[in-house]
CSV table of C-alpha atoms in Angstrom, one decimal:
chain,number,residue,atom,x,y,z
A,1,UNK,CA,-10.2,-21.2,-29.2
A,2,UNK,CA,-8.7,-19.6,-25.9
A,3,UNK,CA,-6.6,-17.2,-27.8
A,4,UNK,CA,-9.7,-15.6,-29.8
A,5,UNK,CA,-11.3,-15.6,-26.7
A,6,UNK,CA,-8.9,-13.5,-25.0
A,7,UNK,CA,-8.8,-11.1,-27.8
A,8,UNK,CA,-12.5,-10.9,-27.5
A,9,UNK,CA,-12.0,-9.7,-24.3
A,10,UNK,CA,-9.3,-7.5,-24.3
A,11,UNK,CA,-11.0,-6.2,-27.1
A,12,UNK,CA,-13.9,-5.3,-25.5
A,13,UNK,CA,-11.6,-3.9,-22.2
A,14,UNK,CA,-10.0,-1.3,-24.8
A,15,UNK,CA,-13.6,-0.3,-26.1
A,16,UNK,CA,-15.0,-0.1,-23.0
A,17,UNK,CA,-11.9,2.8,-21.5
A,18,UNK,CA,-12.5,4.3,-25.1
A,19,UNK,CA,-16.1,5.2,-24.2
A,20,UNK,CA,-15.2,5.9,-20.6
A,21,UNK,CA,-12.4,8.3,-21.8
A,22,UNK,CA,-15.0,9.9,-24.2
A,23,UNK,CA,-17.4,10.3,-21.7
A,24,UNK,CA,-15.6,11.8,-19.6
A,25,UNK,CA,-13.5,14.1,-21.9
A,26,UNK,CA,-10.0,13.1,-21.1
A,27,UNK,CA,-7.2,11.9,-22.7
A,28,UNK,CA,-6.2,8.7,-20.5
A,29,UNK,CA,-3.0,10.3,-19.8
A,30,UNK,CA,-5.2,13.5,-18.8
A,31,UNK,CA,-7.3,11.2,-16.3
A,32,UNK,CA,-4.3,9.3,-14.2
A,33,UNK,CA,-3.2,12.9,-13.8
A,34,UNK,CA,-6.5,14.1,-12.4
A,35,UNK,CA,-6.4,10.7,-10.5
A,36,UNK,CA,-3.1,11.3,-9.2
A,37,UNK,CA,-3.8,14.9,-8.1
A,38,UNK,CA,-7.1,13.7,-6.3
A,39,UNK,CA,-4.9,11.3,-4.0
A,40,UNK,CA,-2.6,13.7,-3.3
A,41,UNK,CA,-5.7,16.2,-1.9
A,42,UNK,CA,-6.5,13.0,-0.2
A,43,UNK,CA,-3.7,12.6,1.5
A,44,UNK,CA,-4.1,15.9,2.9
A,45,UNK,CA,-7.4,15.2,4.4
A,46,UNK,CA,-6.0,11.4,5.6
A,47,UNK,CA,-3.0,13.4,7.8
A,48,UNK,CA,-5.5,16.0,8.7
A,49,UNK,CA,-8.0,13.3,10.1
A,50,UNK,CA,-5.4,11.2,11.7
A,51,UNK,CA,-2.7,13.3,12.9
A,52,UNK,CA,-4.2,16.8,13.9
A,53,UNK,CA,-7.5,15.9,14.8
A,54,UNK,CA,-6.5,12.5,16.3
A,55,UNK,CA,-8.9,10.0,14.5
A,56,UNK,CA,-7.8,6.4,14.9
A,57,UNK,CA,-8.5,4.1,12.0
A,58,UNK,CA,-11.1,1.5,13.2
A,59,UNK,CA,-8.9,-1.8,12.7
A,60,UNK,CA,-7.0,-4.1,14.8
A,61,UNK,CA,-6.4,-2.7,18.3
A,62,UNK,CA,-8.3,0.2,17.4
A,63,UNK,CA,-11.7,-1.6,15.8
A,64,UNK,CA,-14.7,0.6,17.2
A,65,UNK,CA,-18.4,-0.3,17.3
A,66,UNK,CA,-19.5,2.8,16.8
A,67,UNK,CA,-17.7,2.5,13.1
A,68,UNK,CA,-20.7,-0.3,12.6
A,69,UNK,CA,-20.3,-3.7,12.3
A,70,UNK,CA,-17.3,-5.8,12.5
A,71,UNK,CA,-15.5,-8.3,10.1
A,72,UNK,CA,-12.8,-11.1,10.3
A,73,UNK,CA,-9.6,-9.6,9.4
A,74,UNK,CA,-8.6,-12.2,7.2
A,75,UNK,CA,-11.7,-12.0,5.2
A,76,UNK,CA,-11.3,-8.1,4.9
A,77,UNK,CA,-8.1,-8.1,4.3
A,78,UNK,CA,-8.2,-10.5,1.2
A,79,UNK,CA,-11.2,-9.0,0.0
A,80,UNK,CA,-9.8,-5.3,0.1
A,81,UNK,CA,-5.9,-5.9,-0.9
A,82,UNK,CA,-7.0,-8.4,-4.2
A,83,UNK,CA,-7.8,-5.7,-6.4
A,84,UNK,CA,-4.6,-3.8,-5.9
A,85,UNK,CA,-3.4,-7.3,-7.4
A,86,UNK,CA,-6.0,-8.4,-9.7
A,87,UNK,CA,-6.9,-5.0,-11.6
A,88,UNK,CA,-3.2,-4.6,-13.0
A,89,UNK,CA,-2.7,-8.3,-14.1
A,90,UNK,CA,-5.8,-7.5,-15.8
A,91,UNK,CA,-4.7,-4.5,-17.7
A,92,UNK,CA,-1.4,-6.5,-18.7
A,93,UNK,CA,-3.5,-9.3,-19.7
A,94,UNK,CA,-6.4,-7.7,-21.7
A,95,UNK,CA,-5.4,-4.3,-22.8
A,96,UNK,CA,-2.6,-2.9,-25.4
A,97,UNK,CA,1.0,-2.2,-23.5
A,98,UNK,CA,2.8,0.4,-24.7
A,99,UNK,CA,6.3,0.4,-26.1
A,100,UNK,CA,7.9,0.8,-22.3
A,101,UNK,CA,7.0,-2.6,-21.5
A,102,UNK,CA,10.3,-3.7,-20.4
A,103,UNK,CA,10.9,-0.8,-17.5
A,104,UNK,CA,7.0,-0.5,-16.7
A,105,UNK,CA,6.8,-4.5,-16.8
A,106,UNK,CA,9.3,-4.5,-13.8
A,107,UNK,CA,8.6,-1.3,-11.8
A,108,UNK,CA,5.1,-3.1,-12.1
A,109,UNK,CA,6.2,-6.4,-11.1
A,110,UNK,CA,7.8,-4.8,-7.8
A,111,UNK,CA,4.3,-3.3,-7.0
A,112,UNK,CA,2.1,-6.9,-7.6
A,113,UNK,CA,4.8,-8.8,-5.4
A,114,UNK,CA,3.8,-6.6,-2.4
A,115,UNK,CA,0.4,-7.0,-3.1
A,116,UNK,CA,0.5,-10.6,-3.9
A,117,UNK,CA,1.9,-10.9,-0.4
A,118,UNK,CA,-0.6,-8.7,1.1
A,119,UNK,CA,-3.7,-10.7,-0.9
A,120,UNK,CA,-2.7,-14.6,-0.5
A,121,UNK,CA,-0.3,-14.7,2.4
A,122,UNK,CA,-0.4,-12.1,4.9
A,123,UNK,CA,-4.3,-12.3,5.5
A,124,UNK,CA,-4.2,-15.9,6.4
A,125,UNK,CA,-1.0,-15.5,8.9
A,126,UNK,CA,-2.9,-13.2,10.9
A,127,UNK,CA,-3.2,-14.4,14.5
A,128,UNK,CA,-4.5,-11.3,16.1
A,129,UNK,CA,-8.4,-11.9,17.7
A,130,UNK,CA,-8.6,-8.4,16.5
A,131,UNK,CA,-11.3,-7.8,13.9
A,132,UNK,CA,-11.9,-5.0,11.1
A,133,UNK,CA,-14.8,-2.7,10.6
A,134,UNK,CA,-17.0,-3.0,7.4
A,135,UNK,CA,-16.5,0.5,6.7
A,136,UNK,CA,-12.7,0.1,7.2
A,137,UNK,CA,-12.7,-2.3,4.6
A,138,UNK,CA,-15.3,-0.4,2.2
A,139,UNK,CA,-12.7,2.6,2.0
A,140,UNK,CA,-10.0,0.2,1.7
A,141,UNK,CA,-11.3,-1.7,-1.0
A,142,UNK,CA,-12.4,1.5,-3.0
A,143,UNK,CA,-8.9,2.7,-2.5
A,144,UNK,CA,-7.8,-0.2,-3.7
A,145,UNK,CA,-9.6,-0.2,-6.9
A,146,UNK,CA,-8.5,3.1,-7.1
A,147,UNK,CA,-4.9,3.0,-6.8
A,148,UNK,CA,-4.6,-0.6,-8.9
A,149,UNK,CA,-6.0,0.8,-11.9
A,150,UNK,CA,-3.7,4.3,-11.5
A,151,UNK,CA,-0.7,2.5,-10.8
A,152,UNK,CA,-1.4,-0.2,-13.3
A,153,UNK,CA,-2.4,2.0,-16.0
A,154,UNK,CA,0.6,4.3,-15.9
A,155,UNK,CA,3.3,1.8,-16.4
A,156,UNK,CA,1.7,-0.4,-19.0
A,157,UNK,CA,-0.4,2.4,-21.1
A,158,UNK,CA,2.3,5.6,-20.7
A,159,UNK,CA,5.3,5.1,-23.2
A,160,UNK,CA,7.4,7.3,-20.4
A,161,UNK,CA,10.7,5.0,-20.1
A,162,UNK,CA,13.3,4.1,-22.5
A,163,UNK,CA,15.0,1.0,-21.5
A,164,UNK,CA,18.4,3.5,-20.2
A,165,UNK,CA,15.9,4.3,-17.5
A,166,UNK,CA,16.9,1.2,-16.2
A,167,UNK,CA,20.5,1.8,-15.5
A,168,UNK,CA,19.8,5.9,-14.3
A,169,UNK,CA,20.5,6.4,-11.1
A,170,UNK,CA,17.2,7.5,-9.7
A,171,UNK,CA,15.8,3.9,-10.7
A,172,UNK,CA,18.5,1.8,-9.0
A,173,UNK,CA,18.4,3.9,-5.8
A,174,UNK,CA,14.1,3.7,-6.2
A,175,UNK,CA,14.4,-0.2,-6.5
A,176,UNK,CA,17.5,-0.5,-3.9
A,177,UNK,CA,15.1,1.7,-1.2
A,178,UNK,CA,11.8,-0.3,-2.4
A,179,UNK,CA,13.6,-3.8,-1.3
A,180,UNK,CA,14.9,-2.8,1.2
A,181,UNK,CA,11.7,-1.2,2.6
A,182,UNK,CA,10.1,-4.2,1.5
A,183,UNK,CA,12.0,-6.8,3.9
A,184,UNK,CA,12.0,-4.3,6.5
A,185,UNK,CA,8.0,-5.0,6.5
A,186,UNK,CA,8.2,-8.4,5.9
A,187,UNK,CA,10.4,-8.9,8.9
A,188,UNK,CA,8.8,-6.5,11.3
A,189,UNK,CA,5.3,-8.3,10.3
A,190,UNK,CA,6.8,-11.8,11.4
A,191,UNK,CA,8.2,-9.9,14.6
A,192,UNK,CA,4.7,-9.0,15.7
A,193,UNK,CA,3.0,-12.5,14.4
A,194,UNK,CA,5.2,-14.1,16.6
A,195,UNK,CA,5.2,-12.4,19.6
A,196,UNK,CA,2.2,-14.7,21.1
A,197,UNK,CA,2.6,-18.2,21.3
A,198,UNK,CA,-0.4,-20.5,19.9
A,199,UNK,CA,-3.6,-19.7,22.3
A,200,UNK,CA,-2.0,-16.5,23.6
A,201,UNK,CA,-3.9,-13.4,23.7
A,202,UNK,CA,-3.0,-9.7,24.3
A,203,UNK,CA,0.2,-7.3,23.9
A,204,UNK,CA,3.6,-7.5,24.5
A,205,UNK,CA,6.6,-5.1,23.4
A,206,UNK,CA,7.8,-6.1,20.0
A,207,UNK,CA,12.0,-6.6,20.3
A,208,UNK,CA,14.5,-7.3,17.4
A,209,UNK,CA,15.0,-5.6,14.1
A,210,UNK,CA,13.8,-2.1,13.8
A,211,UNK,CA,11.6,-2.6,16.3
A,212,UNK,CA,14.5,-1.5,18.7
A,213,UNK,CA,14.7,1.8,17.3
A,214,UNK,CA,10.8,2.9,16.8
A,215,UNK,CA,7.5,1.7,17.6
A,216,UNK,CA,6.2,1.3,14.1
A,217,UNK,CA,9.1,-0.4,12.3
A,218,UNK,CA,6.3,-1.9,10.0
A,219,UNK,CA,5.2,1.2,8.9
A,220,UNK,CA,8.7,2.5,8.2
A,221,UNK,CA,9.7,0.0,6.1
A,222,UNK,CA,6.4,0.3,3.9
A,223,UNK,CA,6.9,3.8,4.0
A,224,UNK,CA,10.8,3.6,2.5
A,225,UNK,CA,9.4,0.7,0.1
A,226,UNK,CA,6.6,3.0,-1.4
A,227,UNK,CA,9.3,5.8,-1.3
A,228,UNK,CA,11.6,4.1,-3.4
A,229,UNK,CA,8.9,2.9,-5.6
A,230,UNK,CA,8.2,6.5,-6.7
A,231,UNK,CA,11.8,7.7,-6.9
A,232,UNK,CA,12.4,4.5,-9.4
A,233,UNK,CA,9.2,5.5,-11.2
A,234,UNK,CA,9.7,9.3,-11.2
A,235,UNK,CA,6.1,10.0,-11.7
A,236,UNK,CA,3.3,11.6,-10.5
A,237,UNK,CA,1.4,8.7,-9.7
A,238,UNK,CA,4.0,7.2,-7.8
A,239,UNK,CA,4.9,10.0,-6.0
A,240,UNK,CA,0.8,10.5,-5.0
A,241,UNK,CA,0.7,7.2,-3.6
A,242,UNK,CA,4.0,7.6,-1.6
A,243,UNK,CA,2.6,10.7,0.1
A,244,UNK,CA,-0.6,9.0,0.7
A,245,UNK,CA,1.3,6.4,2.3
A,246,UNK,CA,3.0,8.2,4.5
A,247,UNK,CA,0.0,10.4,5.5
A,248,UNK,CA,-1.8,7.3,6.3
A,249,UNK,CA,0.3,5.1,8.3
A,250,UNK,CA,2.7,7.7,9.4
A,251,UNK,CA,0.0,9.1,12.0
A,252,UNK,CA,-1.0,5.6,12.9
A,253,UNK,CA,2.5,5.0,14.2
A,254,UNK,CA,2.5,8.0,16.2
A,255,UNK,CA,-0.7,6.5,17.8
A,256,UNK,CA,0.9,3.2,18.3
A,257,UNK,CA,3.9,4.6,19.9
A,258,UNK,CA,1.7,6.9,22.4
A,259,UNK,CA,-0.5,3.7,23.2
A,260,UNK,CA,2.7,1.5,24.1
A,261,UNK,CA,4.2,4.2,26.3
A,262,UNK,CA,0.7,4.0,28.1
A,263,UNK,CA,-0.1,0.4,28.5
A,264,UNK,CA,4.0,-0.7,29.4
A,265,UNK,CA,5.6,0.9,32.4
A,266,UNK,CA,8.8,-0.7,31.4
A,267,UNK,CA,8.5,0.6,27.8
A,268,UNK,CA,11.9,1.5,26.0
A,269,UNK,CA,12.5,5.0,26.5
A,270,UNK,CA,15.1,5.9,23.9
A,271,UNK,CA,12.9,4.3,21.4
A,272,UNK,CA,10.9,6.5,19.0
A,273,UNK,CA,7.6,6.4,17.1
A,274,UNK,CA,8.7,6.0,13.3
A,275,UNK,CA,12.2,7.6,12.6
A,276,UNK,CA,15.1,6.4,14.7
A,277,UNK,CA,16.5,8.6,16.9
A,278,UNK,CA,14.3,11.5,15.7
A,279,UNK,CA,10.8,10.8,15.9
């Protein structure tokens, strides 16, 4: 009965997918390309707003009531990140997988490792009393739905990889960068989380790991991570995601660096914002 029920859901989802593609007049490959190009365009818009116009995304230390009501950060992070995990899992469970499933499964596995941590672990470790605006959480939710489908559908449905890709230098280098960035990101989050003892409030200067060299070590780790993902996938959707990530959190690292310099007179003057010794 469970197998029959699963097949029924799968058939309904694939029928719905065919109807959507017929409605928009595109094949799935054409739709995914359009979504990826849209993400690249949004990267320019985001970079313009955050870096050129100096807009601060209203979450964390930059939460501002002018952007509307705020909500608990743990709830916000859990809800907004969930689609990036749930949508690819749903596609894997209830849609037909391409012949390149071995490679696609490995690449998607890395994506899911990141978002499992971001959805089911990271929100519940947050110690800061900062809140997120509902508006920010809604934008993040929409993006995670969009990107979760884009990355999942591409890796599961597009027959673009042969098994020999597993030994291709681009795959090996990209995978190494991905997991290096993931570890940097996790370690940096741990450093930030443990700056305060239970019951403490306020901000302190982060020390240790890449924080000895840059103010945005957590952001650098995530940029390295998704750059590696893009290289390992060698795909337009992977590239678009990496570019948007850098366009979004790169300027935030610069904003954090400026904030630290203004707040702490003894902030290390040799520490850079994002790239050790350079930027």
